[in-house]
Short mmCIF file of C-alpha atoms and ligand atoms in Angstrom, two decimals:
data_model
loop_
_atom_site.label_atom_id
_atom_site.label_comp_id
_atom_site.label_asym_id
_atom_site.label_seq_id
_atom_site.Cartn_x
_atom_site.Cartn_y
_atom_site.Cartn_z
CA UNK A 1 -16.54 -19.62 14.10
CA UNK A 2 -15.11 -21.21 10.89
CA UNK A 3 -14.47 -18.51 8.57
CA UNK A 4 -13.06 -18.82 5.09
CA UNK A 5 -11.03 -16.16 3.26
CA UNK A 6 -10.73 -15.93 -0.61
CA UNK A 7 -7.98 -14.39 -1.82
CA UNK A 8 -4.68 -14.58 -0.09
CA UNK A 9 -2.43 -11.21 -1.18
CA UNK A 10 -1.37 -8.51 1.09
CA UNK A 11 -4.64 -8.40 2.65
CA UNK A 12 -6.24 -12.07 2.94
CA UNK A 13 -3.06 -13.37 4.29
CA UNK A 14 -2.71 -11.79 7.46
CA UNK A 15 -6.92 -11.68 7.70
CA UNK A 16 -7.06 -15.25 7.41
CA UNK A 17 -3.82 -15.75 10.27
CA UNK A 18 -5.38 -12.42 12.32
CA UNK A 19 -8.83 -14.32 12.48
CA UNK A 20 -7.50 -17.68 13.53
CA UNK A 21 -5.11 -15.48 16.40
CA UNK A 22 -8.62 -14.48 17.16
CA UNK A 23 -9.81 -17.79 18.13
CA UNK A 24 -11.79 -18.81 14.81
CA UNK A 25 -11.34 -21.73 12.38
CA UNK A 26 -10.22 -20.28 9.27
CA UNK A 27 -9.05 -21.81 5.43
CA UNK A 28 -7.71 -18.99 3.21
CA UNK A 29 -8.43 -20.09 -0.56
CA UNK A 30 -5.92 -18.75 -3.42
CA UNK A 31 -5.67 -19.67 -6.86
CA UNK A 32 -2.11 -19.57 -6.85
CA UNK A 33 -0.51 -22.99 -6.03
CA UNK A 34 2.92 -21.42 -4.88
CA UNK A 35 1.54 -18.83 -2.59
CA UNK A 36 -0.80 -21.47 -1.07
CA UNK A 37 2.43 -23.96 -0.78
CA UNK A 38 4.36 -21.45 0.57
CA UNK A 39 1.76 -20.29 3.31
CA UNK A 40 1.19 -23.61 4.12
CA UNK A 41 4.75 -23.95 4.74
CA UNK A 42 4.54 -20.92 7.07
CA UNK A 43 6.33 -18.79 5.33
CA UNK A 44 5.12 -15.23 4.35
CA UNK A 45 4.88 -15.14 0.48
CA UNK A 46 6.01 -11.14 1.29
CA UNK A 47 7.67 -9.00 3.68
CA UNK A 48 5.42 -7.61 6.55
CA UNK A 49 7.14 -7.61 9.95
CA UNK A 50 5.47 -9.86 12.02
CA UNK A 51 3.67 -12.00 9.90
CA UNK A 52 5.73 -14.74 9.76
CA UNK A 53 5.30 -15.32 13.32
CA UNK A 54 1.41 -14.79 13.44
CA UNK A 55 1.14 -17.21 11.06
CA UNK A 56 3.87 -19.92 12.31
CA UNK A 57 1.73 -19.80 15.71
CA UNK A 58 -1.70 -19.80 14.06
CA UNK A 59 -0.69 -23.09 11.78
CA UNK A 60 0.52 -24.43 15.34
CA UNK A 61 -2.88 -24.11 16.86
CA UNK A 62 -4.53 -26.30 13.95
CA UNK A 63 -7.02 -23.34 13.24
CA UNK A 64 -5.23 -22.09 10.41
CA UNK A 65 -5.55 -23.94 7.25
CA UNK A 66 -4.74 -22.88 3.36
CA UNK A 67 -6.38 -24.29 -0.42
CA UNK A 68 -6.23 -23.88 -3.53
CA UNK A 69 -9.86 -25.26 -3.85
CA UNK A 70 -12.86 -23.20 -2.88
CA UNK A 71 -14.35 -26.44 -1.89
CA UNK A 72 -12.78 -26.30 1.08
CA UNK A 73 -14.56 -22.78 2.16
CA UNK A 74 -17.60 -24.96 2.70
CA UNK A 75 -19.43 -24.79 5.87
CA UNK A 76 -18.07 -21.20 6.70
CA UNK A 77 -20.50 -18.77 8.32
CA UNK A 78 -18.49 -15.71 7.08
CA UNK A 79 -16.68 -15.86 3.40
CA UNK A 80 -14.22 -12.85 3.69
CA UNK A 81 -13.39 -11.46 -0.05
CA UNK A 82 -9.64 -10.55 -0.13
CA UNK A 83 -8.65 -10.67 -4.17
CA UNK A 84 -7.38 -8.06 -5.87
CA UNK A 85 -9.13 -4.65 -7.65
CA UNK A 86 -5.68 -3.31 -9.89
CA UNK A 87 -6.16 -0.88 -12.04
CA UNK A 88 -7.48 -1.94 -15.69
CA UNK A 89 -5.36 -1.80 -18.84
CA UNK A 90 -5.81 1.74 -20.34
CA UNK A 91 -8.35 2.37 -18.11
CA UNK A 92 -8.66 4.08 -15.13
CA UNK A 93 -11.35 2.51 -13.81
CA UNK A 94 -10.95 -1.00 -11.19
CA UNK A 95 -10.90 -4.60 -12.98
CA UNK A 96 -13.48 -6.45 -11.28
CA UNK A 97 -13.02 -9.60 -12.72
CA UNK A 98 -11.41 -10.97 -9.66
CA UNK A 99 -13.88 -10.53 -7.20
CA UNK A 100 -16.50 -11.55 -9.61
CA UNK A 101 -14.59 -14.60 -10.41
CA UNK A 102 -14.20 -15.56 -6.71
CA UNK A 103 -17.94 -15.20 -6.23
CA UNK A 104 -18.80 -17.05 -8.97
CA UNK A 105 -16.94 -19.55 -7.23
CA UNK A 106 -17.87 -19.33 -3.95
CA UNK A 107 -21.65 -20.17 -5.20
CA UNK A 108 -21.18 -23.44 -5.75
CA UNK A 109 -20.50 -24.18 -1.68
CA UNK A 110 -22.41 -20.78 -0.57
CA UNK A 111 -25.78 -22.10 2.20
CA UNK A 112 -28.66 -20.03 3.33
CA UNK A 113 -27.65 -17.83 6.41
CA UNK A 114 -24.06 -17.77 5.41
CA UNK A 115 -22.42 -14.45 5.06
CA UNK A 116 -20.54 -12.87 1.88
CA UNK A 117 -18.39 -10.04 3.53
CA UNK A 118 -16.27 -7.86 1.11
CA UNK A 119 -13.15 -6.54 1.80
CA UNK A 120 -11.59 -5.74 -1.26
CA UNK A 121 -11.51 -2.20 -2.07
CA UNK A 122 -14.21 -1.75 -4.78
CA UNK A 123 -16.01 1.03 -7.10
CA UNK A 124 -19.24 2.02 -5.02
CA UNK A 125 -22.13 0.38 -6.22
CA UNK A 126 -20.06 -3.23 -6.60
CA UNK A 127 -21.71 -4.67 -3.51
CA UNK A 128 -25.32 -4.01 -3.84
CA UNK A 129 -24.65 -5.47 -7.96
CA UNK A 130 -23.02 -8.69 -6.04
CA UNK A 131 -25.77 -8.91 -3.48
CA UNK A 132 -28.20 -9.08 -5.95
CA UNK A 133 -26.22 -11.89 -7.48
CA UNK A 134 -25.73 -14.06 -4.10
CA UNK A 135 -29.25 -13.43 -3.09
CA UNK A 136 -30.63 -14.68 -6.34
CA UNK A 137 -28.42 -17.94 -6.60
CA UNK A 138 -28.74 -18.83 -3.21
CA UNK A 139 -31.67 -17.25 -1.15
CA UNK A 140 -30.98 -16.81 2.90
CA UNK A 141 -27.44 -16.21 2.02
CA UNK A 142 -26.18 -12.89 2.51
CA UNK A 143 -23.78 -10.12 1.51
CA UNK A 144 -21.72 -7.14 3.67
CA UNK A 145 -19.11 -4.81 2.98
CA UNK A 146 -17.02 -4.43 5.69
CA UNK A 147 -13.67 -2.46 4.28
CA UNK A 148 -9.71 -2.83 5.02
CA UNK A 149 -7.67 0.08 5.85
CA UNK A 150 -4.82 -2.00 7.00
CA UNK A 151 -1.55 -0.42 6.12
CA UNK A 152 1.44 -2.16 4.52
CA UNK A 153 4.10 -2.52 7.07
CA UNK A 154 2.05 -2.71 10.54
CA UNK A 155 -0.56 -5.25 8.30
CA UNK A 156 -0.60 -7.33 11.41
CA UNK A 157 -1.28 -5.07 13.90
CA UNK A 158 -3.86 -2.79 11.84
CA UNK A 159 -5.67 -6.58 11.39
CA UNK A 160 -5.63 -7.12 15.50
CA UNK A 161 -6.04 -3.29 16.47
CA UNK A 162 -7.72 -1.38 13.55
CA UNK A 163 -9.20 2.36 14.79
CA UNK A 164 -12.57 1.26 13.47
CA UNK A 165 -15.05 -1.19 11.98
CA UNK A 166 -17.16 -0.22 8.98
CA UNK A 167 -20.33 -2.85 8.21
CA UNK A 168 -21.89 -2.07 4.73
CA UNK A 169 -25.32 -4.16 5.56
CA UNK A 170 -28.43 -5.28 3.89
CA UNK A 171 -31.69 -3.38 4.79
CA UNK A 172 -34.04 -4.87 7.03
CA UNK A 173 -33.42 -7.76 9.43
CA UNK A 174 -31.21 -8.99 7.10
CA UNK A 175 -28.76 -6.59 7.71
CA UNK A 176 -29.27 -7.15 11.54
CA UNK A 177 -27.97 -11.14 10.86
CA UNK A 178 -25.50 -9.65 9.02
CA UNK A 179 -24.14 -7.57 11.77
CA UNK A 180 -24.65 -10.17 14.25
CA UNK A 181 -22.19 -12.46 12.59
CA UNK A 182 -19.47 -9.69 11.90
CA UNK A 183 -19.79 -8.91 15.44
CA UNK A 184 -19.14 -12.71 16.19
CA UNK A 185 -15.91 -12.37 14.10
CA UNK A 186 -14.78 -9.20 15.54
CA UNK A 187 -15.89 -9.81 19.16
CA UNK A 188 -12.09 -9.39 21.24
CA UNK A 189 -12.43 -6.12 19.12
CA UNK A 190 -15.70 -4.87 19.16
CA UNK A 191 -15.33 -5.75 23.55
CA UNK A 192 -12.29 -3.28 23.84
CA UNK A 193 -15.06 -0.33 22.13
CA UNK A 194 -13.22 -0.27 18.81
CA UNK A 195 -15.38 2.53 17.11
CA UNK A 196 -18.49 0.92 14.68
CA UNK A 197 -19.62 2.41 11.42
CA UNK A 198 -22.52 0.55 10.61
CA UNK A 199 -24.51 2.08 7.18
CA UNK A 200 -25.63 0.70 3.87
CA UNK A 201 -23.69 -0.91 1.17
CA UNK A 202 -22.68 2.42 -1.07
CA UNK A 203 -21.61 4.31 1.73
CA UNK A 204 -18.82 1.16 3.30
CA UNK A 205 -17.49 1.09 -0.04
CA UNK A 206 -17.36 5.02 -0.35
CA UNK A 207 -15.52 4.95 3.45
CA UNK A 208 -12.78 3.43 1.95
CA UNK A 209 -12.13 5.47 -1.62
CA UNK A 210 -12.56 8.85 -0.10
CA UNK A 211 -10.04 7.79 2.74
CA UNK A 212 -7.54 6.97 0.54
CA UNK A 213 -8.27 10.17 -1.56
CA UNK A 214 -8.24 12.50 1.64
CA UNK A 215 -4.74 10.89 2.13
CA UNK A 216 -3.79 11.26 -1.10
CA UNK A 217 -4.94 14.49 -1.63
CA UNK A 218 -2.91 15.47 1.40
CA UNK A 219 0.25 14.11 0.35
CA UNK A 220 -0.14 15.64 -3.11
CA UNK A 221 -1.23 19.15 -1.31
CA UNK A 222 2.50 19.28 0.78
CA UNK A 223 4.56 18.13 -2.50
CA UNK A 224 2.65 21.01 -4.14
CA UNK A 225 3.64 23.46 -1.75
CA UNK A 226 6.83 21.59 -1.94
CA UNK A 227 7.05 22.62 -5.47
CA UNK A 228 6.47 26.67 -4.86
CA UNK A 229 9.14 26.58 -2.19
CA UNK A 230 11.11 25.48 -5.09
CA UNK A 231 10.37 28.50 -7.08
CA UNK A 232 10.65 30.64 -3.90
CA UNK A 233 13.58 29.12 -1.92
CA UNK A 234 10.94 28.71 1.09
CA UNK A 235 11.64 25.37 2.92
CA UNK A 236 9.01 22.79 2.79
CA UNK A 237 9.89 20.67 6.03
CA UNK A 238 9.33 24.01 7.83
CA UNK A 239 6.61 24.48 6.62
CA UNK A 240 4.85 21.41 7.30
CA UNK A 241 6.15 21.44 10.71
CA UNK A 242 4.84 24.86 11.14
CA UNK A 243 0.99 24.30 9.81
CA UNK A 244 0.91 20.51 11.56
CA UNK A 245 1.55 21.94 14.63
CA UNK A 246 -2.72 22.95 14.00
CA UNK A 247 -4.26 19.87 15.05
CA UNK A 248 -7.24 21.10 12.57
CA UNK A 249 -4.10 20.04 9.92
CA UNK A 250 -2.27 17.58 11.54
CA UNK A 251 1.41 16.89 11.01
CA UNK A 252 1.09 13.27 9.18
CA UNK A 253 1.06 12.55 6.35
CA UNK A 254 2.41 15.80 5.40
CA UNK A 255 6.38 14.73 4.52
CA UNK A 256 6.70 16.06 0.77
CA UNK A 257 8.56 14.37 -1.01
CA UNK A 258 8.64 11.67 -3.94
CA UNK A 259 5.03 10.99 -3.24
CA UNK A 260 2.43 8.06 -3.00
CA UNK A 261 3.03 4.68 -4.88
CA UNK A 262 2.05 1.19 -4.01
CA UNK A 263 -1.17 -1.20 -4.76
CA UNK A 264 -3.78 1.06 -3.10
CA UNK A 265 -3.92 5.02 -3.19
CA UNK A 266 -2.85 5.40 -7.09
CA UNK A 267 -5.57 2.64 -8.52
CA UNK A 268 -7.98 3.54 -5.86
CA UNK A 269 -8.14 7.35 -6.36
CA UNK A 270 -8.02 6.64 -10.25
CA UNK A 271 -10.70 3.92 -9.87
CA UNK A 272 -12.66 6.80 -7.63
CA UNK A 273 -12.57 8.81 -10.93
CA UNK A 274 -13.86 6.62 -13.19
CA UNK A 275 -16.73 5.11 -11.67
CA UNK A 276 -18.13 9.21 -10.90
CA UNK A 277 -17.86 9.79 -14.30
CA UNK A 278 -20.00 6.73 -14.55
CA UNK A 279 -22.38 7.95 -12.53
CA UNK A 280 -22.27 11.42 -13.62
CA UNK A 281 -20.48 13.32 -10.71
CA UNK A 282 -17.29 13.42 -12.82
CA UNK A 283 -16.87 16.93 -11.60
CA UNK A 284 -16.99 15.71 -8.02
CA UNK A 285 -13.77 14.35 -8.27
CA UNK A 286 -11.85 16.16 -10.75
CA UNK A 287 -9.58 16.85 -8.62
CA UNK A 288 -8.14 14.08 -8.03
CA UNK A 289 -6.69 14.02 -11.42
CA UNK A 290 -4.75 16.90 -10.13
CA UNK A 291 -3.39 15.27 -6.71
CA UNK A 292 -2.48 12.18 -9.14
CA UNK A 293 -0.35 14.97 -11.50
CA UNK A 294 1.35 16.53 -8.77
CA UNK A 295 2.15 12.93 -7.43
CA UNK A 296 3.45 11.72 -10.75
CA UNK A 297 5.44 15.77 -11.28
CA UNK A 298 7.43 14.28 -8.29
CA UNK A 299 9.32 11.52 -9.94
CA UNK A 300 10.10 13.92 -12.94
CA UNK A 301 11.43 16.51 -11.00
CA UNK A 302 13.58 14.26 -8.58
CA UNK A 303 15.12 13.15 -12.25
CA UNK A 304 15.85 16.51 -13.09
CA UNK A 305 17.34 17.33 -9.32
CA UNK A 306 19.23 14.37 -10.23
CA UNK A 307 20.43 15.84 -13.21
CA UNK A 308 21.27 19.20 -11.59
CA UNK A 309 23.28 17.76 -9.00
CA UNK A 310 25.34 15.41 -11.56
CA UNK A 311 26.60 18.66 -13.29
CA UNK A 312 23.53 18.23 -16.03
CA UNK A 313 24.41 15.31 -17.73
CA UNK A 314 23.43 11.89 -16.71
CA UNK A 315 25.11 9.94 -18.83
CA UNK A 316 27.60 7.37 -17.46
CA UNK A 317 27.13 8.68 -14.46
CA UNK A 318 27.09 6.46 -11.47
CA UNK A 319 23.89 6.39 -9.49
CA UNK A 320 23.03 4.51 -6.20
CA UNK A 321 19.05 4.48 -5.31
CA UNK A 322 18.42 3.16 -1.64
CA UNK A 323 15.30 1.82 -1.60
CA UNK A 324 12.62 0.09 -3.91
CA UNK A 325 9.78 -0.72 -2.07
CA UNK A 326 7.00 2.12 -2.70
CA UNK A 327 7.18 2.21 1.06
CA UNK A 328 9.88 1.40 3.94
CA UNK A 329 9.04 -1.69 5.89
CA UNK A 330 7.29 -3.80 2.60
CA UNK A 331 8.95 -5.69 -0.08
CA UNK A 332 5.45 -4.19 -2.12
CA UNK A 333 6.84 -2.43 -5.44
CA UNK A 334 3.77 -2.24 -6.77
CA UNK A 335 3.84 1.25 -8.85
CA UNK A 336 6.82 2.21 -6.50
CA UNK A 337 7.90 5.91 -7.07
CA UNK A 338 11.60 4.48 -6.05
CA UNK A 339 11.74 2.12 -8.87
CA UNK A 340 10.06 4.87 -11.51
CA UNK A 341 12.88 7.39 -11.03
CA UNK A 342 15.50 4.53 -11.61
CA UNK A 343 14.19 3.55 -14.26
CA UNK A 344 14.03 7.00 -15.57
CA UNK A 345 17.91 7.69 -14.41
CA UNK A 346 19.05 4.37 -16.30
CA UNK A 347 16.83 5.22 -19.69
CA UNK A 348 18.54 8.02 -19.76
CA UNK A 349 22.50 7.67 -19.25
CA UNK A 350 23.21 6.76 -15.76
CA UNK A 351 24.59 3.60 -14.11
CA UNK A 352 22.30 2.93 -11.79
CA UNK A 353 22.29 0.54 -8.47
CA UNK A 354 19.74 -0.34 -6.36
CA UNK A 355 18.83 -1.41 -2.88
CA UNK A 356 16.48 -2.12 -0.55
CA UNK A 357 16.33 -4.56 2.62
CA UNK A 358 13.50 -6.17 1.62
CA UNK A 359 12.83 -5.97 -2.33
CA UNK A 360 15.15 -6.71 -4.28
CA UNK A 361 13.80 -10.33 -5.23
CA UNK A 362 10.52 -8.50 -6.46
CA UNK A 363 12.46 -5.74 -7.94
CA UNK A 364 14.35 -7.45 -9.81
CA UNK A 365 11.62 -9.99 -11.09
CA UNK A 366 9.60 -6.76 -12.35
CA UNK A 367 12.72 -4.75 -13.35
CA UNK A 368 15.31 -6.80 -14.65
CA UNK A 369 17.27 -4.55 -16.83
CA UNK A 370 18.52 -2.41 -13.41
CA UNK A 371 21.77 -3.46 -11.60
CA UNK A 372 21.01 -4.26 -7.56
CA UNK A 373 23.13 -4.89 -4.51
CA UNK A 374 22.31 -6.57 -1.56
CA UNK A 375 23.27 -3.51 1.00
CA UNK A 376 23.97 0.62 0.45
CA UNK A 377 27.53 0.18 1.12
CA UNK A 378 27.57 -2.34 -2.16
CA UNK A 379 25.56 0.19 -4.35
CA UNK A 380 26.88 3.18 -3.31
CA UNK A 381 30.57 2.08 -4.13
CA UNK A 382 32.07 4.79 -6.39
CA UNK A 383 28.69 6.61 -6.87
CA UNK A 384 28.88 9.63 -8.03
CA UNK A 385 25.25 10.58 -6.37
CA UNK A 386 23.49 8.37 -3.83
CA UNK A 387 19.62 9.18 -3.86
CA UNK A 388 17.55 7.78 -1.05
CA UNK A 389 14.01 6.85 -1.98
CA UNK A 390 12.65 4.51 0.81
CA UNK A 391 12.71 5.95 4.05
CA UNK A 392 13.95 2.32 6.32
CA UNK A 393 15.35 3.20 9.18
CA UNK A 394 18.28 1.79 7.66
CA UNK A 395 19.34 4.60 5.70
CA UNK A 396 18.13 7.13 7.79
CA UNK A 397 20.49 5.74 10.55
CA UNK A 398 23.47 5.74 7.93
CA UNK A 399 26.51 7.30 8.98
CA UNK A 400 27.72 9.55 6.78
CA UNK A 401 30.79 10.12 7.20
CA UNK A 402 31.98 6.14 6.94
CA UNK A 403 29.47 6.26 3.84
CA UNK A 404 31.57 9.38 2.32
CA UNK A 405 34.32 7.03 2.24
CA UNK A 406 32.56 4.40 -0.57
CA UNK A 407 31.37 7.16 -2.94
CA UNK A 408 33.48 8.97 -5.43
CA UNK A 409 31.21 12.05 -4.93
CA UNK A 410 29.27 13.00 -2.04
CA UNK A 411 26.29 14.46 -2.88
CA UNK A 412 23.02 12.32 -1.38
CA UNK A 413 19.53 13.83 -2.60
CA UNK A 414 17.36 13.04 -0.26
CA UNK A 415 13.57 12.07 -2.03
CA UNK A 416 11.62 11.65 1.37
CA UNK A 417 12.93 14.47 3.69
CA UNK A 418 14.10 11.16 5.82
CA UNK A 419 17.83 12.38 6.56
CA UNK A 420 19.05 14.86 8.94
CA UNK A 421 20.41 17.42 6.82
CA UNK A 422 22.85 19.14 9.34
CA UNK A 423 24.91 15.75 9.86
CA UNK A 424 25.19 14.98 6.51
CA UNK A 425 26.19 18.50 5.44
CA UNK A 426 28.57 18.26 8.47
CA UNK A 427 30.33 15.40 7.32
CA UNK A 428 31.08 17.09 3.73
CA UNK A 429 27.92 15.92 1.41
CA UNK A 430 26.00 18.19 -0.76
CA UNK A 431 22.44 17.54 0.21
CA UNK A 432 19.80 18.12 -1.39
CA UNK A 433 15.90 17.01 -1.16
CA UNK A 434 12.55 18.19 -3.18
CA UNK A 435 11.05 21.62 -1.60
CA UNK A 436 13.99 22.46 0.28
CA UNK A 437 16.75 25.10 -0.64
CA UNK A 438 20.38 23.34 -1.11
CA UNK A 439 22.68 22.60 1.99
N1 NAD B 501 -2.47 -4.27 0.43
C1 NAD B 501 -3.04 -3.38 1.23
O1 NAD B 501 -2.39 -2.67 2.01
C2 NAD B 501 -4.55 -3.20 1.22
C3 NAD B 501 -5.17 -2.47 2.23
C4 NAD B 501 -6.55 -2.30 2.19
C5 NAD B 501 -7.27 -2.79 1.14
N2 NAD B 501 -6.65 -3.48 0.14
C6 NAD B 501 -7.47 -4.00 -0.96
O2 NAD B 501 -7.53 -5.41 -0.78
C7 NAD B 501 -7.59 -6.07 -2.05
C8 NAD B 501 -6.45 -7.08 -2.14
O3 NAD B 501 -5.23 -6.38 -2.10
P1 NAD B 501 -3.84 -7.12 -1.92
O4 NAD B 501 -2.83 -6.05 -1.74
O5 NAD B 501 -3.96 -8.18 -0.88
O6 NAD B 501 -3.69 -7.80 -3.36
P2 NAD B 501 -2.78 -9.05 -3.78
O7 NAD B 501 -2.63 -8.97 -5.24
O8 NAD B 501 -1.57 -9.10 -2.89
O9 NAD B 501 -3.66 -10.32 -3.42
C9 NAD B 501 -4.78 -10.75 -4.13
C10 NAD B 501 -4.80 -12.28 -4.06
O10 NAD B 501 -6.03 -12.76 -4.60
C11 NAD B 501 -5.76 -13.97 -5.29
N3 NAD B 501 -6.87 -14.28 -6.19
C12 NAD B 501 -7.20 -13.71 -7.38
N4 NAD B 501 -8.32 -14.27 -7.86
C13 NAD B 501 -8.74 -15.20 -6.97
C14 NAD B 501 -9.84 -16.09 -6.91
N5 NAD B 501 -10.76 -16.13 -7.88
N6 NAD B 501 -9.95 -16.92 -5.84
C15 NAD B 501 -9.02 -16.91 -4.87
N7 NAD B 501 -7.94 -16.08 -4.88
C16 NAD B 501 -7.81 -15.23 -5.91
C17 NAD B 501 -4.44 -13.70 -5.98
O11 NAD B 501 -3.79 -14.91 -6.36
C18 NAD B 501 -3.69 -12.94 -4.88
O12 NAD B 501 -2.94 -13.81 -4.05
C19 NAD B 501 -7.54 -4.95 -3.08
O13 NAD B 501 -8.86 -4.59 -3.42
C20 NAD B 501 -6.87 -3.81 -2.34
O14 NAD B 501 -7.19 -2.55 -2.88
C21 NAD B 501 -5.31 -3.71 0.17
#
C-alpha cells in the first residue's frame, strides 16, 4: 500500500521505515530540511538503537522515500499524522497548531476514500473536531485515530511488535473502510493475533492519555513512598520489591527514584488536565497535579541529597552527573530530570560535568552554560561527588573500585536505584540514593 507519514520526530521516523519493513510504499513528509536531508542520507536524526539499520535497509529496498513537500504524500491510501503536541507556553494544555497545520496541508492532495489516521498524542475531542474538517473539504475522505505507545529506546521494535492496536473509527460503514485499510497496513501484525481495540474517536485518544497517566501516576506513587521511607529510614527498593511481587501491583515501573521526564508523560498528563477542566471534569483529574508535584519534589530533593552529602555547601564543589538523556538508551532530553538537577547544582555553586553516551550533542545545544565530557572517567576526574542520573548499562556496569581511583571523594548518589549498593559500599564509596537509608 503506499502510505505517507507527516511528521518525521521520534515517532514518524521509525513509522514511516517500520511500514516500508512491512512491505508498503511509504514517503515521510517533514518541514524540516535537515532532518529530511539527513534521513534521506540514512542516518537517524536521533539515537534509537536499531534505527539506523531499519532504515539503511528500508532506503535499500526503494520503498522508503523522504520530502519536505506534502505534495509528494499524494496518492496515499493512509496519511499517518506523526507531528508534535508539546506543551503550550504558560499553559498546560497541548499546542495543536502542528497537527492542524499538517492537515491543513494535507488537504490540498487529500482524495475521496483516502484515510487520515492520527497518531499524535492529542486532547480527546481533537479527532472528531478534525474529522469534521476533512470530511467537509473533501467528502469520501476519511479520518481514524489509531494511537502510539511506542517507547523511546525499543522505538523500533514497539513499531514491528506493539502489545496492541487501538482504531478510533468513524460511525457507520465508514468506520468499517476505515478499519479495513488499517488492517491492510497492519496485516503481518494483526495475522500473528496482536490484540485489537477498535471504539470511537474520544475513547482512542483517551487510551493513550490515561495510559500515560496510570504510568505516571505509578511512578509518582513509589517516589512518594520513597519520600516517607525518608522520614522513616524504611527502604524503598524493598519495598517495591516486596508489593511487586503481587502481580495485582506489578514490579515495573515501580523503581523510585528521580522520576519521569521526556516528550510524553509530563505534557501529556498536564495536557490531560487541561482539556477536563475544559470540559468540566476538572476534578476527575486533579490528581494528577499531585503525581506531577511529587515528580517535580524529586529533582529538589536529589539537590538537597546533593548538598547533604557535599558537607552542605555546594559551592565550588566538583560535581560529575552521568547521564542526560531523560531516559537510558535515547539521546531525548526533552524535560530530562538529569539535566534539571544539573542545572540546579551549577546555579547554585558547584562545578558541574556531565555525561551521557548518547546526548551530549543535544545537551549541550539546549544547555550550553554546563561543562560535558565525552565518558564518566573524563567527568568524574577529581569529583568530589559523582551522581548517576541515567540508568545505561554503562554506569551500572562501572567498576568501582578503578572509578574510586579518578575521584577526589567517593561518594556516588545514586538517583535511579540503578547501582548495586553492596559493591560500591565494598569498594569504599558512600552511597547514597532517594528512599533508601545511607550505606
Ligand atoms: N516520542 C515518543 O516516544 C512518542 C510515543 C508515543 C506518542 N508520541 C506522540 O507522537 C507525537 C510526535 O512525537 P515525537 O516525539 O515524534 O515529536 P518530534 O518533535 O520528535 O517530531 C515531530 C516532527 O514533526 C515535524 N513537523 C511539525 N510540523 C509539521 C508539519 N506541518 N508537516 C510535517 N512535519 C511537521 C517536526 O519537524 C518534527 O520533526 C507527539 O504527539 C507525541 O506525544 C511520541
Amino acid at each position: 500500500m503506499r502510505i505517507s507519514v507527516i511528521g518525521c520526530g521520534y515517532l514518524g521516523a521509525v513509522h514511516a521505515a517500520s511500514m516500508a519493513e512491512l512491505g508498503h510504499e511509504v514517503v515521510g513528509i517533514d518541514v524540516d530540511e535537515r532532518k529530511v536531508a539527513t534521513l534521506r542520507d540514512a542516518r537517524a536524526p536521533f539515537y534509537e538503537p536499531g534505527f539506523e539499520d531499519l532504515l539503511r535497509c528500508t532506503l535499500g529496498t526503494g520503498r522508503l522515500s523522504f520530502s519536505t513537500d506534502v505534495a509528494d504524500a499524494a496518492g496515499a491510501r493512509v496519511h499517518f499524522l506523526c507531528v508534535g503536541t508539546p506543551q503550550k507556553h504558560g499553559e498546560y494544555g497541548a499546542d495543536l497548531r502542528y497537527v492542524d497545520a499538517a492537515v491543513e496541508s494535507l488537504l490540498s492532495v487529500l482524495q475521496p476514500g483516502e484515510l487520515v489516521a492520527g497518531k499524535s498524542t492529542v486532547p480527546v475531542g481533537t479527532a472528531a473536531r478534525l474529522a469534521e474538517l476533512v470530511e467537509g473539504k473533501v467528502p469520501g475522505a476519511l479520518l481514524a485515530w489509531n494511537p502510539e505507545f511506542l517507547r523511546e529506546g525499543f522505538a523500533v521494535e514497539d513499531t514491528l511488535h506493539p502489545d496492541r492496536l487501538v482504531y478510533g473509527l468513524p460511525a457507520g460503514p465508514d468506520g468499517e473502510v476505515a478499519r479495513q485499510l488499517l488492517d491492510e497496513v497492519y496485516a503481518p501484525i494483526v495475522a500473528r493475533g496482536t490484540p485489537q481495540v477498535t471504539t470511537d474517536h474520544a475513547t482512542a485518544e483517551m487510551v493513550k492519555t490515561a495510559a500515560n497517566s496510570f504510568l505516571a501516576t505509578k511512578i509518582s506513587f513509589i517516589n512518594a513512598m520513597a519520600e516517607l521511607c525518608e522520614a522513616t529510614g524504611a527502604d524503598v527498593k524493598l519495598l517495591a520489591d516486596a508489593i511487586g511481587y503481587d502481580d495485582r501491583i506489578g514490579r515495573k515501573f515501580l523503581n523510585a527514584g528521580l522520576g519521569f521526564g521526556g516528550g510524553c508523560l509530563p505534557k501529556d498528563i498536564r495536557a490531560f488536565m487541561a482539556r477536563a477542566g475544559e470540559l468540566g471534569a476538572d476534578q476527575a483529574l486533579t490528581f494528577l497535579r499531585e503525581v506531577d508535584n511529587i515528580n517535580m519534589r524529586r529533582r529538589i530533593r536529589m539537590v538537597e541529597l546533593a548538598r547533604e552529602v557535599l558537607d552542605g555547601s555546594l559551592l565550588g564543589k566538583r560535581v560529575a552527573v552521568l547521564g542526560a538523556a531523560f531516559k537510558p538508551d535515547s539521546d531525548d532530553i526533552r524535560d530530562s530530570p538529569a539535566l534539571n538537577v544539573a542545572a540546579q547544582l551549577q546555579l547554585q555553586g558547584a562545578v558541574v560535568c556531565v555525561t551521557d553516551p548518547a546526548a551530549v550533542e543535544n545537551s549541550r545545544r539546549e544547555w550550553p552554560h554546563l561543562d560535558y565530557a565525552a565518558t564518566p572517567e573524563e567527568a568524574a576526574a577529581d569529583a568530589d561527588a559523582v551522581l548517576v542520573l541515567t540508568e545505561w548499562r554503562q554506569y551500572r556496569e562501572l567498576d568501582p573500585v578503578a572509578f574510586g581511583a579518578l575521584v577526589r571523594q567517593k561518594r556516588v548518589l545514586d538517583g535511579r536505584n540503578a547501582l548495586d549498593r553492596e559493591t560500591w559500599t565494598a569498594a569504599g564509596w558512600t552511597y547514597r540514593a532517594l528512599g533508601r537509608r545511607a550505606g
